[in-house]
Coordinates of C-alpha atoms in Angstrom, one line a residue:
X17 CA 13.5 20.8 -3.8
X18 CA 12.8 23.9 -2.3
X19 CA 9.1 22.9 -1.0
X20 CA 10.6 20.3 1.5
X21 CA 7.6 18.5 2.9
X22 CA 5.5 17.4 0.0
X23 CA 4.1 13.7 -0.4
X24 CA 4.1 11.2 -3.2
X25 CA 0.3 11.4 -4.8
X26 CA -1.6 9.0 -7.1
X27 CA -4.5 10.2 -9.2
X28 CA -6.8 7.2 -10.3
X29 CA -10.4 7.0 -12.0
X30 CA -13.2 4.8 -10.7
X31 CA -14.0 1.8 -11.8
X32 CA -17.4 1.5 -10.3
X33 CA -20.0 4.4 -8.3
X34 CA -18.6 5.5 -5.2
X35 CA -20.9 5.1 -2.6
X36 CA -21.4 8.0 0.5
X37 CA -20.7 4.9 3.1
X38 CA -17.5 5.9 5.6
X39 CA -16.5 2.2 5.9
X40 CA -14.7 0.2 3.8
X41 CA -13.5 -3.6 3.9
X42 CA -10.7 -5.2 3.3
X43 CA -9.3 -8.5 3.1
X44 CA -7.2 -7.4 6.3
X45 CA -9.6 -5.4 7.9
X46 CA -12.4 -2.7 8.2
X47 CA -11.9 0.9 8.0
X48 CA -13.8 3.4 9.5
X49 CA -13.6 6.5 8.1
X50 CA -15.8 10.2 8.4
X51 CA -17.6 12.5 6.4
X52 CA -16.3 16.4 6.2
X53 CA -18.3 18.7 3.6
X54 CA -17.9 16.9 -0.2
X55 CA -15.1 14.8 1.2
X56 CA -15.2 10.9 2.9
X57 CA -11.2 10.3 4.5
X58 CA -9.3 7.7 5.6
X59 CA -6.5 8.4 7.7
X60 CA -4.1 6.5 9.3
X61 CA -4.3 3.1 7.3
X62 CA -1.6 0.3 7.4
X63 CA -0.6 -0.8 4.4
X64 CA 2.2 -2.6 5.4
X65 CA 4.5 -3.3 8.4
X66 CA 8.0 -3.6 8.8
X67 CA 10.7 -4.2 11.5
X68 CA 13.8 -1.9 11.2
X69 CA 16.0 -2.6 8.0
X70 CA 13.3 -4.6 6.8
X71 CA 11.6 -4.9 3.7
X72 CA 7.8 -3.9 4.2
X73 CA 5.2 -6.8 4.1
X74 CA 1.6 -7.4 4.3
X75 CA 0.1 -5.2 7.5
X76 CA -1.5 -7.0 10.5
X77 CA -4.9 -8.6 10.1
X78 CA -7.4 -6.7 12.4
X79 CA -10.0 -8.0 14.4
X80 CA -12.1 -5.0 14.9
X81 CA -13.5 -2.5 13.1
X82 CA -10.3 0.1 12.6
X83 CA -10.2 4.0 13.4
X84 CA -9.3 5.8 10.6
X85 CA -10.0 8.7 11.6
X86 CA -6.7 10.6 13.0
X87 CA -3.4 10.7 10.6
X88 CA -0.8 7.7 11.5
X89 CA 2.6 8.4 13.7
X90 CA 5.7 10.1 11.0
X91 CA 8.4 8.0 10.6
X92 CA 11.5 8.8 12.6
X93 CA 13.3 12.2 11.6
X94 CA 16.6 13.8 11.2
X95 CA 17.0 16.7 13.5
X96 CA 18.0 19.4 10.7
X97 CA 20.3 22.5 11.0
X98 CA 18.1 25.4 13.1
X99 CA 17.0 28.0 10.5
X100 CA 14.0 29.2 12.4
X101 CA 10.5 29.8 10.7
X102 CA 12.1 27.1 7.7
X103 CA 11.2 23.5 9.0
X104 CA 9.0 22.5 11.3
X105 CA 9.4 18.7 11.6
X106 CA 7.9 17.8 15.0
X107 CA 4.6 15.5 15.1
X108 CA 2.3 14.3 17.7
X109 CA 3.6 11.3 17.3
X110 CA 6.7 9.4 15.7
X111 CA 7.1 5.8 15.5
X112 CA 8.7 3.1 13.8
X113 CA 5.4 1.4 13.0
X114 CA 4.5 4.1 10.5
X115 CA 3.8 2.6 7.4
X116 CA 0.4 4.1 7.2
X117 CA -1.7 5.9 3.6
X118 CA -4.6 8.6 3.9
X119 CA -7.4 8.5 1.4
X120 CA -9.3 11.8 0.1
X121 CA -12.2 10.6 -1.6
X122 CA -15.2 12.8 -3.1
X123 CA -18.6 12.5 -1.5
X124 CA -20.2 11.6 -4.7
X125 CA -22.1 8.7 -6.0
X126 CA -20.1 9.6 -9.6
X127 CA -18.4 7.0 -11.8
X128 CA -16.0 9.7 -12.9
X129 CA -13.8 10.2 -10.4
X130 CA -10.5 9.9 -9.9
X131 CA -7.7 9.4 -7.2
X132 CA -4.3 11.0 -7.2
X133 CA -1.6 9.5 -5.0
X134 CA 0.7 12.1 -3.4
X135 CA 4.6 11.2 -1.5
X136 CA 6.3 13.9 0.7
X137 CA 9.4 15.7 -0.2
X138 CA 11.5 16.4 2.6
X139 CA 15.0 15.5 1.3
X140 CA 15.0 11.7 2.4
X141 CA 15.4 13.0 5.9
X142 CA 12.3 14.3 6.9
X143 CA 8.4 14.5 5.8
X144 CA 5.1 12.8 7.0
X145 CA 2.2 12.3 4.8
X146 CA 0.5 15.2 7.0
X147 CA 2.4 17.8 6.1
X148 CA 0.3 19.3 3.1
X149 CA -3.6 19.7 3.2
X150 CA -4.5 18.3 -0.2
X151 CA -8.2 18.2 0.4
X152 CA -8.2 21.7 -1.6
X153 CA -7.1 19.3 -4.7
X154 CA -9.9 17.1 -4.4
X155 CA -12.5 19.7 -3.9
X156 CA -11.3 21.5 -6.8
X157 CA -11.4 18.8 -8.6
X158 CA -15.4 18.3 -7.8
X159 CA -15.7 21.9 -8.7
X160 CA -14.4 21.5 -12.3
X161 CA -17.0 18.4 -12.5
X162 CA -13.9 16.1 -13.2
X163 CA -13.6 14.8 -9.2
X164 CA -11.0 13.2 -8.3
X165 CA -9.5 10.8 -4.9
X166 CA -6.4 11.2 -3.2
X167 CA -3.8 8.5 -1.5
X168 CA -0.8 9.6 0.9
X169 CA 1.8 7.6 2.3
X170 CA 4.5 7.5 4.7
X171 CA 7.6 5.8 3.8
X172 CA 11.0 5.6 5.8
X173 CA 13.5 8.1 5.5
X174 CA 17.2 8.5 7.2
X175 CA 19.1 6.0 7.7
X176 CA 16.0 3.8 8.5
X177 CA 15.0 3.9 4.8
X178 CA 18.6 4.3 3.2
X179 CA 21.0 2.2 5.1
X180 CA 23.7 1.5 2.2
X181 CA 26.8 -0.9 2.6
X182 CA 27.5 -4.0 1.7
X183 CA 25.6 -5.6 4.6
X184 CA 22.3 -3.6 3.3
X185 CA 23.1 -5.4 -0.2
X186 CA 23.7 -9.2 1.8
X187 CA 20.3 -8.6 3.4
X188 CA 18.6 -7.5 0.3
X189 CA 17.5 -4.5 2.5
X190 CA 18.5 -1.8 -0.2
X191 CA 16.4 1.6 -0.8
X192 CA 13.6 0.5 1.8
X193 CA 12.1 3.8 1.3
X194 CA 11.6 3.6 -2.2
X195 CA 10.1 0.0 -1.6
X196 CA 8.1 1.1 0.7
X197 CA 6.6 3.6 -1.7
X198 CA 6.3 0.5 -4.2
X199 CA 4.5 -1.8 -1.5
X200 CA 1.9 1.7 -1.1
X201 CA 1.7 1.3 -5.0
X202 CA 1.0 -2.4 -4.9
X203 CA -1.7 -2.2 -2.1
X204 CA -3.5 0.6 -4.2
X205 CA -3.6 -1.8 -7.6
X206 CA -5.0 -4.4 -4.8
X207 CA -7.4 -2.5 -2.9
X208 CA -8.2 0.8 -4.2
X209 CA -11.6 -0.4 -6.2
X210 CA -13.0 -0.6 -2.9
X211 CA -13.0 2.9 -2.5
X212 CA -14.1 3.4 -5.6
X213 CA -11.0 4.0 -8.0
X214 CA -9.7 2.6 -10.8
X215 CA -6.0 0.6 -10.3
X216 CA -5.6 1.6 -14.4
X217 CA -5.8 5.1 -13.7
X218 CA -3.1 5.6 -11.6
X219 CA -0.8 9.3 -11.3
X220 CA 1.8 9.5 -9.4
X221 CA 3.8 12.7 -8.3
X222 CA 5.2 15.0 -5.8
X223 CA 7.1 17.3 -4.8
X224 CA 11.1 17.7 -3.7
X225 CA 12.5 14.0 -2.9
X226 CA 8.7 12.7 -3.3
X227 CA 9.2 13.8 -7.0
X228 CA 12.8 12.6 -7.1
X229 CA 11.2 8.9 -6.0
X230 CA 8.7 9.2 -8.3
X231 CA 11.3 9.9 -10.9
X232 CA 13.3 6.6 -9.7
X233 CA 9.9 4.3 -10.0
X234 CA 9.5 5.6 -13.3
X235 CA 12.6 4.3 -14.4
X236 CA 13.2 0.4 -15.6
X237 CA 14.0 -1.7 -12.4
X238 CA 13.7 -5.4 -10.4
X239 CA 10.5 -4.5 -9.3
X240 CA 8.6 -3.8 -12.2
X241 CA 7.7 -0.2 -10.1
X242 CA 6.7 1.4 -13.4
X243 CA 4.0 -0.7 -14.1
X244 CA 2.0 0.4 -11.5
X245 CA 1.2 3.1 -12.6
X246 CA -0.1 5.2 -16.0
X247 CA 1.6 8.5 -15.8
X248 CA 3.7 11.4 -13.7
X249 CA 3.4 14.5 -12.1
X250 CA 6.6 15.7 -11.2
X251 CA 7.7 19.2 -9.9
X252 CA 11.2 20.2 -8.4
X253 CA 13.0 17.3 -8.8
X254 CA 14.1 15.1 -11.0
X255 CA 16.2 11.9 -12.0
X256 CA 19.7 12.5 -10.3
X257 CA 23.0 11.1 -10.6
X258 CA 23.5 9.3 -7.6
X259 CA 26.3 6.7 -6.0
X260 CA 26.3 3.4 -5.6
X261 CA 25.4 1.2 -2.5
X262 CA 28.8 0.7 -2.1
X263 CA 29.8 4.3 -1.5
X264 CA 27.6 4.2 1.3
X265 CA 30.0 1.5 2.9
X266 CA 31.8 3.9 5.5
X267 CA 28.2 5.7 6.8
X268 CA 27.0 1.7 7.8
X269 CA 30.2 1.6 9.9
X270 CA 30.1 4.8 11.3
X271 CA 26.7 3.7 12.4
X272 CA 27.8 0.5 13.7
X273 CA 30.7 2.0 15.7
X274 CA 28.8 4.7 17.6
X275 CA 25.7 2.4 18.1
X276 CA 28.7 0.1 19.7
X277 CA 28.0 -2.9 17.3
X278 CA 31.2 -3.1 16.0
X279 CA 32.4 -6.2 18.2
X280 CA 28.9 -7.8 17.0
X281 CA 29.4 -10.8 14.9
X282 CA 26.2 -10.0 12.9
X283 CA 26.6 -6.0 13.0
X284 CA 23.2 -5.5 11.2
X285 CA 21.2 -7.7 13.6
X286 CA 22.7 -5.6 16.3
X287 CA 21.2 -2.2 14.5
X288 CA 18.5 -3.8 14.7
X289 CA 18.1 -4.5 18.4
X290 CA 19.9 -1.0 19.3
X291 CA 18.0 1.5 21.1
X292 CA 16.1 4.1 18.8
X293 CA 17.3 7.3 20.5
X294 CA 21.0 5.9 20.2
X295 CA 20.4 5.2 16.1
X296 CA 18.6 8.2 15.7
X297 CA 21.5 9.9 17.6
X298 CA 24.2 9.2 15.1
X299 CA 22.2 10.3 12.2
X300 CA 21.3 13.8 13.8
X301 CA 25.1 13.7 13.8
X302 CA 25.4 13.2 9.9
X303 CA 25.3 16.0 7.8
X304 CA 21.5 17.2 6.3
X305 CA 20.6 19.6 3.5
X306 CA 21.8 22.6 5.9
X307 CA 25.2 21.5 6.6
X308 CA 27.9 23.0 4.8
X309 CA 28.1 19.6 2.4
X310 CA 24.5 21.1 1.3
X311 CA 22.5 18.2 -0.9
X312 CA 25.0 15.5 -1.1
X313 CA 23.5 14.1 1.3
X314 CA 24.4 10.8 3.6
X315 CA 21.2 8.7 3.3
X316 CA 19.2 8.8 0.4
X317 CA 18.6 6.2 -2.7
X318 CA 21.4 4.7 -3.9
X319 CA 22.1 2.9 -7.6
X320 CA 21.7 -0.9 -5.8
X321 CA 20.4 -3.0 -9.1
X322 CA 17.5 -3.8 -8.0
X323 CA 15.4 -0.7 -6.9
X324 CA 17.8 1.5 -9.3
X325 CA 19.1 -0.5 -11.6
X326 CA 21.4 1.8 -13.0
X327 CA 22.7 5.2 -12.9
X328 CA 19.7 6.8 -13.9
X329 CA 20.9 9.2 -16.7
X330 CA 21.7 6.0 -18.6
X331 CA 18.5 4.5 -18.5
X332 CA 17.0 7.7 -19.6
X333 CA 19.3 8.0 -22.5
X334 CA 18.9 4.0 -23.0
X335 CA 15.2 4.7 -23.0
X336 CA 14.9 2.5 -20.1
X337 CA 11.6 4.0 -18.5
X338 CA 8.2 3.5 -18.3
X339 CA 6.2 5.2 -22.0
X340 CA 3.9 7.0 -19.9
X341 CA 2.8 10.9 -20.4
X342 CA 4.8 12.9 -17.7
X343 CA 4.6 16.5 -16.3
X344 CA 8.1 17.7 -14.5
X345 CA 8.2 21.1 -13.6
X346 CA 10.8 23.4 -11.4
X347 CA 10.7 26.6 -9.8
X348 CA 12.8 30.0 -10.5
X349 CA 16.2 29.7 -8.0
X350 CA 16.0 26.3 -7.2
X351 CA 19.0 26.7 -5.9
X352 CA 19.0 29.3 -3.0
X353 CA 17.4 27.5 0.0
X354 CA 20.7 25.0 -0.4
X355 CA 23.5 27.8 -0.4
X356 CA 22.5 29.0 2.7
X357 CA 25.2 26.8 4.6
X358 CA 28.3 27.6 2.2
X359 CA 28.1 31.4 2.8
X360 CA 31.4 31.3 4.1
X361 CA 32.6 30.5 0.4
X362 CA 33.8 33.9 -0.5
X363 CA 36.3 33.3 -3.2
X364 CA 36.5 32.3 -6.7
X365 CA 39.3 29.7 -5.9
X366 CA 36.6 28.8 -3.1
X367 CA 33.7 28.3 -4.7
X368 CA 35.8 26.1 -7.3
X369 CA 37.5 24.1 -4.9
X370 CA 34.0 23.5 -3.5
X371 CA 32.2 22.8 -6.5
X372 CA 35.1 20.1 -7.3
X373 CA 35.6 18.3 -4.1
X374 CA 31.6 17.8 -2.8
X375 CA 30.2 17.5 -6.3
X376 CA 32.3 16.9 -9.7
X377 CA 35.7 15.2 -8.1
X378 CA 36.1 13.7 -11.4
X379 CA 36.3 17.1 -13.7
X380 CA 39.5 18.5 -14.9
X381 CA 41.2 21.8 -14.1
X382 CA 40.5 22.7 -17.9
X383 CA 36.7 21.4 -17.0
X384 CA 36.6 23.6 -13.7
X385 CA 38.0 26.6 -15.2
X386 CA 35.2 26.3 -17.9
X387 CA 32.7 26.1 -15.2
X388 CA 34.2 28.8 -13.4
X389 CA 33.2 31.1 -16.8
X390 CA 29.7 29.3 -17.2
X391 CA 29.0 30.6 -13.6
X392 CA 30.6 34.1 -13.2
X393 CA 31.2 35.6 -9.7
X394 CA 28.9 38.6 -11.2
X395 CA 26.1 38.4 -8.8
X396 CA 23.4 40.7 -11.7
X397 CA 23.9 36.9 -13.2
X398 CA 23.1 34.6 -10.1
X399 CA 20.2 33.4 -8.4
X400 CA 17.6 34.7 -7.2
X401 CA 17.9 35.6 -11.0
X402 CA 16.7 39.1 -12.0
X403 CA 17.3 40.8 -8.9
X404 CA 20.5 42.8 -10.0
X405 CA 22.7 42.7 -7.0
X406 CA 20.1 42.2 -4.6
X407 CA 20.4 39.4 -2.3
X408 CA 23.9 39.1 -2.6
X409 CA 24.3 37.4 1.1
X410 CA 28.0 36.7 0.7
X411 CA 30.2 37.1 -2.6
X412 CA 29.4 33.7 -3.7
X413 CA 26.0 33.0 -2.8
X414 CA 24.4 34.0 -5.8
X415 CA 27.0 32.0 -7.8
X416 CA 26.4 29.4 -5.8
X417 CA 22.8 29.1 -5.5
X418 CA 23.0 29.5 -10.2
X419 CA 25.0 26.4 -10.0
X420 CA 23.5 24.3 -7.3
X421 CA 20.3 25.0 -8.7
X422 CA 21.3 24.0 -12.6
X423 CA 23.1 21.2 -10.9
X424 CA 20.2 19.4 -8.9
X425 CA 17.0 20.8 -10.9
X426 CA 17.7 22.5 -14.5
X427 CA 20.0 19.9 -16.0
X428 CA 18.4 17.0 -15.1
X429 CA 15.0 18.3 -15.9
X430 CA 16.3 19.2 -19.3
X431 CA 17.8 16.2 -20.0
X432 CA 15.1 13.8 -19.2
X433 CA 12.2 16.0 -21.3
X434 CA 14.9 15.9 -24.0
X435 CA 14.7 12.3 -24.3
X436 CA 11.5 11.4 -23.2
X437 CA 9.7 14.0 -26.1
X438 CA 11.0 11.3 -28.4
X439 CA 8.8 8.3 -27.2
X440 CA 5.5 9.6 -25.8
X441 CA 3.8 13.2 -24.6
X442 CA 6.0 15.1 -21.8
X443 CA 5.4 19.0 -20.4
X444 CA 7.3 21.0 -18.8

């Protein structure tokens, strides 16, 4: 999770020869695209629209021939903690019409290549399809004579893609990130031959929470998501322990009281209606990845049993995923870029006290004290790991960042590769 604006890819083969034209047609529309050195793009393409806290549909039919030329307008973001020089989250433009792809595709007239699809990272609060270059990927990809296309997405994030409650559960409105991320997978099975690629070839990765999604459509759910798809690339995140869309009951009615919808008879109609900047104004309010609560985060995917059907450590160790091959890699100290905000944990009895009240409120005193001796104060044993008692920002921090770290990336990495070795090829 350290890499925080990485999008969701999908690598695909061709079906057919790719021809050098920069327009396409679809049963919606035309797209015209341009030609830069080996690569033809797309940019900026719907594939799908949506009002707010509503599930994505088909996009618009066009009437002219569409410019897709220029990337599509982010999504609306979460304002996050200042650390200057970190995170850079401003666009040109930010809209709630964003449900827009890119498409990288070789110059080649080749039936061998083959399209990745890519979805940002940005810990469900921020991220834009824009925010990594991945031409490199597909140029490389020509170089090693095995070429390869490209697709990125936007999909919702905040509370605009994670509204939880009981009302988001009525309305069948659950996770709307994730589905938008399944509705991108749905129009590349539909339409992607006609760029050339092959809907049976499908990767899908990323990076941060675009590998965490891609970890959750992986898994056995409603939707079918894993069947969309023939294999994973996932790297710094993977399938976490999450709540329920229940838990997320007293976030909705925060937002419903500041947004002054509470006398509102339908409260979720009147979300809908409410002014952006006032919506967008209570989240900035909620804690992000910088605030002292660190990851456990406010809006992000919640078990609904639909989109997540489950916690998602049982379906792993029910088997409940898709048989795929699957790549899920992690970087050394995970962890630090999170522990930044709890540097004013100095203690032993305050890093425990911590570590039981915003993460494990179910373990035991015998459970913390064990913990407490798995993850020593010694700072030669934290993370950064290796660097003797360098980097030691506060008397906790390395002890923090080992544990966060192990907690959100080592762990569940582990587990899943454990598991998943016993059915089909996995790599780490």
């Amino acid at each position: 999770m350290i890499a925080l604006f990485i999008p969701l890819y999908v690598l695909l083969c061709p079906q057919a020869t790719v021809a050098d034209a920069s327009t396409v047609s679809l049963t919606y529309g035309t797209f015209q695209g341009f030609i830069s050195g080996n690569l033809t793009q797309f940019l900026g393409v719907p594939f799908a629209q949506a009002g707010r806290f509503e599930r994505p549909k088909e996009p618009a039919s066009l009437q002219t021939v569409y410019n897709a030329t220029s990337f599509g307008p982010a999504c609306p973001q979460q304002e996050l903690s200042p650390i200057p020089g970190l995170v850079a989250n401003t666009y040109p433009s930010v809209s709630e019409d964003c449900l827009s792809l890119n498409v990288f595709r070789p110059t080649v007239t080749d039936s061998s290549v083959g399209l990745p699809r890519w979805i940002y990272g940005g810990g469900f609060q921020v991220g834009n399809s824009r925010d990594y270059d991945l031409t490199p990927v597909v140029e490389r990809s020509i170089e090693r004579g095995k070429p390869i296309m490209v697709v990125t997405l936007n999909y919702r994030v905040t509370a605009l893609g994670f509204l939880a409650g009981k009302e988001a559960a009525a309305a069948g409105i659950s996770n709307l990130g994730l589905r938008d991320q399944i509705f991108g997978l749905q129009w590349v099975q539909k339409y992607i031959s006609a760029f050339g690629g092959d809907p049976d070839q499908v990767v899908v990765g990323g990076v941060s929470a675009g590998s965490i999604s891609t970890a959750y459509l992986t898994l056995n759910n409603n939707q079918d998501s894993n069947a969309l798809f023939r294999g994973i690339f996932l790297q710094s995140g993977p399938a976490l322990h999450i709540p329920s869309l229940s838990d997320g009951q007293a976030d909705y009615d925060n937002l419903v009281a500041a947004t002054n919808c509470s006398a509102s008879t339908e409260t979720l109609d009147c979300l809908r209606h409410a002014p952006l900047d006032t919506v967008m104004a209570v989240v900035n309010a909620t804690p992000n990845f910088f605030s002292y609560q660190s990851v456990n985060l406010v809006w992000g995917p919640r078990i609904d049993g639909d989109v997540i059907a489950r916690d998602a450590w049982v379906s792993i160790s029910k088997g409940l995923y898709g048989k795929m091959p699957k790549m899920i890699g992690m970087c050394d100290d995970e962890g630090t870029l999170f522990s930044f905000s709890t540097l004013n944990i100095t203690t032993d009895q305050e890093f425990s006290a911590y570590v039981h009240s915003n993460y494990l409120p179910k373990t035991s005193p015998d459970q913390m004290a064990e913990l407490a001796r798995l993850y020593p104060q010694d700072p030669t044993q934290g993370s950064p790991f290796g660097t003797g008692t360098a980097n030691e920002l506060s008397p906790e921090y390395k002890r923090m960042a080992a544990f966060q770290g192990d907690l959100l990336m080592t762990s569940p990495r582990r587990f899943w590769l454990a598991h998943a070795s016993l059915t089909q090829n996995v790599w780490g």
